[in-house]
Amino acid sequence: MSVTYFIHTLYFTDTTQPRQRKTTMSASVAVVTGFLRLPSIQKSQSTSFLFSRPKRSLVRPISASRSELPENVRNFWKWLGAQGVVSGKSPAEPAVVQEGLGLVARRDIGRNEVVLEIPKRLWINPETVTASKIGPLCGALKPWVSVALFLIREKYAQDSSWRVYLDMLPQSTDSTVFWSEEELAELKGTQLLSTTLGVKEYVENEFLKLEQEILLPNKDLFSSRITLDDFIWAFGILKSRAFSRLRGQNLVLIPLADLINHNPAITTEDYAYEIKGAGLFSRDLLFSLKSPVYVEAGQQVYIQYDLNKSNAELALDYGFVESNPNRNSYTLTIEIPESDPFYGDKLDIAETNGMGETGYFDIVDDQTLPAGMLQYLRLVALGGSDAFLLESIFNNTIWGHLELPVSRSNEELICRVVRDACKSALSGFSTTTEEDEKLLEEGKLDNRLEIALKIRIGEKRVLQQIDQIFKDRELELDVLEYYQERRLKDLGLVGEQGDIIFWEAK
């Protein structure tokens, strides 16, 4: 029997088979097609700084000195005023803050109080693209690709009605999609590196298709040549600033609202923003942003971007990480190989129990193994004398049996394979956890290097944790109770000392 396991893009086999390397895009594509992005310095792209609640001295509200704001931001604020979106009574306004730009309270703001409301006519979404000059060309494009193309075209059009907003957008963020080769080298050994490279490859492939199908045949519609760098910029803007999970909106940029920053101290995502009607007799829609906590005048207004994102996802989407160990995770990917003689039976069992040919399990720092992981491992490793459990008579009960050890050989195999995989993954790092922690303690680091160090430390800790879990399990192999023993107990054929009872016919 050949049992193949892999961690992210690496495949691992048991000792009877040579180890293979295989590249996969599935995990990377899943990352980039979601676009559940919130605001400005968002998850992994809008922030050049690690997010923690800034001290009062780090926040400079506009009211203190409007001249401190860059001219493009002042022009943006005036434009919003001319659009009737903001006024002297607005609860919050843009300000220079630790993260770059943010929203600062002009007065005390209560919990769940509305901070701003932006009408639909100022949103940028697929509908905006459809109504534009390039709309007829974009009907068959992925929504995010069409919006990205719209942003680039408007960016280069000097007479764009979106000029003041586009002029305020950053040219890059600390998202790993913008890192140089030298900076990416600091992520050597991490899953974040392979995910980032996969995402960049995906974006490049989308651009090449766009170039052939839209850009080259319609040069007259674009004032200047659009490059891959332009497309990556637009992708980064959408990943870091676009809102989703909204009523009828899966991808939308909201000017001004996208300036709001993330704070890990805020532990709820609920009700921070919503789409609602503009009034009882109006069909217009408004994007409404609320403060999830009480904010004093002069302090920055924050929200929580996503409680479920790992540090790797935060770094990829927004360009920051948190110190919270619960953000450190490592994805263990387990596959039922097609070469397995019981492939069909195992796949049927997996699908019956809500899984498939491949299982993805996110192991989080200092937390127990995810539900179903041990069952899936035991299923993939089933073979030899344990294969009887794959017979149809066990179809309705096998998943329950797999909650507990099946046999010593099965349990020993999963321990050995997982530990070998962890050791192999750890060997891919060029530094130790201790070396990384020492560099981090020394401080005075570039933002991107600090992110890389924290990602390396976090992934190594989780790998070491996984290895320790299965090392401890190996030490218990002789005392664990396996399926046959449990079955004999159920039949009353095991004595108090664990000895098997036999009766001789008389």
PDB file of N, CA and C in Angstrom, residues 176-177 179 181-194 196 315 428-430 448-449 451-456 459:
ATOM      1  N   THR A 176       2.545  40.776   0.858  1.00  0.00           N
ATOM      2  CA  THR A 176       3.663  40.016   0.280  1.00  0.00           C
ATOM      3  C   THR A 176       3.621  39.961  -1.246  1.00  0.00           C
ATOM      4  N   VAL A 177       2.493  40.299  -1.867  1.00  0.00           N
ATOM      5  CA  VAL A 177       2.460  40.317  -3.337  1.00  0.00           C
ATOM      6  C   VAL A 177       3.303  41.450  -3.889  1.00  0.00           C
ATOM      7  N   TRP A 179       6.284  42.331  -2.422  1.00  0.00           N
ATOM      8  CA  TRP A 179       7.661  42.183  -1.945  1.00  0.00           C
ATOM      9  C   TRP A 179       8.615  41.880  -3.095  1.00  0.00           C
ATOM     10  N   GLU A 181      12.168  40.125  -4.657  1.00  0.00           N
ATOM     11  CA  GLU A 181      12.721  38.770  -4.527  1.00  0.00           C
ATOM     12  C   GLU A 181      13.572  38.653  -3.270  1.00  0.00           C
ATOM     13  N   GLU A 182      14.324  39.690  -2.974  1.00  0.00           N
ATOM     14  CA  GLU A 182      15.168  39.678  -1.771  1.00  0.00           C
ATOM     15  C   GLU A 182      14.319  39.606  -0.514  1.00  0.00           C
ATOM     16  N   GLU A 183      13.222  40.353  -0.503  1.00  0.00           N
ATOM     17  CA  GLU A 183      12.339  40.334   0.660  1.00  0.00           C
ATOM     18  C   GLU A 183      11.624  38.994   0.775  1.00  0.00           C
ATOM     19  N   LEU A 184      11.190  38.443  -0.347  1.00  0.00           N
ATOM     20  CA  LEU A 184      10.528  37.138  -0.320  1.00  0.00           C
ATOM     21  C   LEU A 184      11.465  36.038   0.148  1.00  0.00           C
ATOM     22  N   ALA A 185      12.754  36.212  -0.089  1.00  0.00           N
ATOM     23  CA  ALA A 185      13.731  35.210   0.352  1.00  0.00           C
ATOM     24  C   ALA A 185      13.718  35.051   1.870  1.00  0.00           C
ATOM     25  N   GLU A 186      13.260  36.083   2.575  1.00  0.00           N
ATOM     26  CA  GLU A 186      13.170  35.999   4.038  1.00  0.00           C
ATOM     27  C   GLU A 186      12.042  35.066   4.477  1.00  0.00           C
ATOM     28  N   LEU A 187      11.183  34.702   3.549  1.00  0.00           N
ATOM     29  CA  LEU A 187      10.081  33.775   3.858  1.00  0.00           C
ATOM     30  C   LEU A 187      10.434  32.339   3.495  1.00  0.00           C
ATOM     31  N   LYS A 188      11.675  32.074   3.161  1.00  0.00           N
ATOM     32  CA  LYS A 188      12.082  30.728   2.754  1.00  0.00           C
ATOM     33  C   LYS A 188      11.627  29.690   3.782  1.00  0.00           C
ATOM     34  N   GLY A 189      11.018  28.634   3.279  1.00  0.00           N
ATOM     35  CA  GLY A 189      10.553  27.547   4.142  1.00  0.00           C
ATOM     36  C   GLY A 189       9.116  27.688   4.587  1.00  0.00           C
ATOM     37  N   THR A 190       8.513  28.872   4.427  1.00  0.00           N
ATOM     38  CA  THR A 190       7.154  29.089   4.932  1.00  0.00           C
ATOM     39  C   THR A 190       6.103  28.722   3.896  1.00  0.00           C
ATOM     40  N   GLN A 191       4.932  28.403   4.372  1.00  0.00           N
ATOM     41  CA  GLN A 191       3.799  28.217   3.468  1.00  0.00           C
ATOM     42  C   GLN A 191       3.398  29.536   2.828  1.00  0.00           C
ATOM     43  N   LEU A 192       3.611  30.641   3.555  1.00  0.00           N
ATOM     44  CA  LEU A 192       3.264  31.945   2.998  1.00  0.00           C
ATOM     45  C   LEU A 192       4.042  32.222   1.720  1.00  0.00           C
ATOM     46  N   LEU A 193       5.288  31.792   1.647  1.00  0.00           N
ATOM     47  CA  LEU A 193       6.069  32.017   0.435  1.00  0.00           C
ATOM     48  C   LEU A 193       5.450  31.279  -0.746  1.00  0.00           C
ATOM     49  N   SER A 194       5.154  30.009  -0.575  1.00  0.00           N
ATOM     50  CA  SER A 194       4.590  29.245  -1.689  1.00  0.00           C
ATOM     51  C   SER A 194       3.206  29.766  -2.062  1.00  0.00           C
ATOM     52  N   THR A 196       2.170  32.931  -1.697  1.00  0.00           N
ATOM     53  CA  THR A 196       2.392  34.213  -2.374  1.00  0.00           C
ATOM     54  C   THR A 196       2.814  34.001  -3.818  1.00  0.00           C
ATOM     55  N   ALA A 315      -0.891  38.808   6.328  1.00  0.00           N
ATOM     56  CA  ALA A 315       0.287  39.333   5.629  1.00  0.00           C
ATOM     57  C   ALA A 315       0.055  39.385   4.129  1.00  0.00           C
ATOM     58  N   GLY A 428      13.324  23.010   5.794  1.00  0.00           N
ATOM     59  CA  GLY A 428      13.296  24.002   4.724  1.00  0.00           C
ATOM     60  C   GLY A 428      13.621  25.412   5.184  1.00  0.00           C
ATOM     61  N   PHE A 429      13.644  25.631   6.504  1.00  0.00           N
ATOM     62  CA  PHE A 429      14.004  26.942   7.043  1.00  0.00           C
ATOM     63  C   PHE A 429      15.518  27.057   7.182  1.00  0.00           C
ATOM     64  N   SER A 430      16.040  28.233   6.909  1.00  0.00           N
ATOM     65  CA  SER A 430      17.492  28.428   7.007  1.00  0.00           C
ATOM     66  C   SER A 430      17.911  28.989   8.362  1.00  0.00           C
ATOM     67  N   ARG A 448       8.746  44.825   6.642  1.00  0.00           N
ATOM     68  CA  ARG A 448       8.588  43.557   5.939  1.00  0.00           C
ATOM     69  C   ARG A 448       9.456  42.457   6.549  1.00  0.00           C
ATOM     70  N   LEU A 449      10.637  42.802   7.008  1.00  0.00           N
ATOM     71  CA  LEU A 449      11.478  41.809   7.669  1.00  0.00           C
ATOM     72  C   LEU A 449      10.833  41.369   8.978  1.00  0.00           C
ATOM     73  N   ILE A 451       7.643  41.262   9.599  1.00  0.00           N
ATOM     74  CA  ILE A 451       6.558  40.360   9.220  1.00  0.00           C
ATOM     75  C   ILE A 451       7.118  38.971   8.913  1.00  0.00           C
ATOM     76  N   ALA A 452       8.198  38.920   8.132  1.00  0.00           N
ATOM     77  CA  ALA A 452       8.800  37.637   7.753  1.00  0.00           C
ATOM     78  C   ALA A 452       9.264  36.864   8.980  1.00  0.00           C
ATOM     79  N   LEU A 453       9.880  37.558   9.922  1.00  0.00           N
ATOM     80  CA  LEU A 453      10.359  36.890  11.139  1.00  0.00           C
ATOM     81  C   LEU A 453       9.193  36.299  11.927  1.00  0.00           C
ATOM     82  N   LYS A 454       8.130  37.066  12.070  1.00  0.00           N
ATOM     83  CA  LYS A 454       6.992  36.572  12.851  1.00  0.00           C
ATOM     84  C   LYS A 454       6.285  35.412  12.149  1.00  0.00           C
ATOM     85  N   ILE A 455       6.245  35.461  10.830  1.00  0.00           N
ATOM     86  CA  ILE A 455       5.664  34.337  10.094  1.00  0.00           C
ATOM     87  C   ILE A 455       6.532  33.099  10.258  1.00  0.00           C
ATOM     88  N   ARG A 456       7.837  33.250  10.134  1.00  0.00           N
ATOM     89  CA  ARG A 456       8.743  32.106  10.290  1.00  0.00           C
ATOM     90  C   ARG A 456       8.622  31.505  11.685  1.00  0.00           C
ATOM     91  N   GLU A 459       5.108  29.686  12.070  1.00  0.00           N
ATOM     92  CA  GLU A 459       4.973  28.413  11.360  1.00  0.00           C
ATOM     93  C   GLU A 459       5.852  27.337  11.989  1.00  0.00           C
TER      94      GLU A 459
END
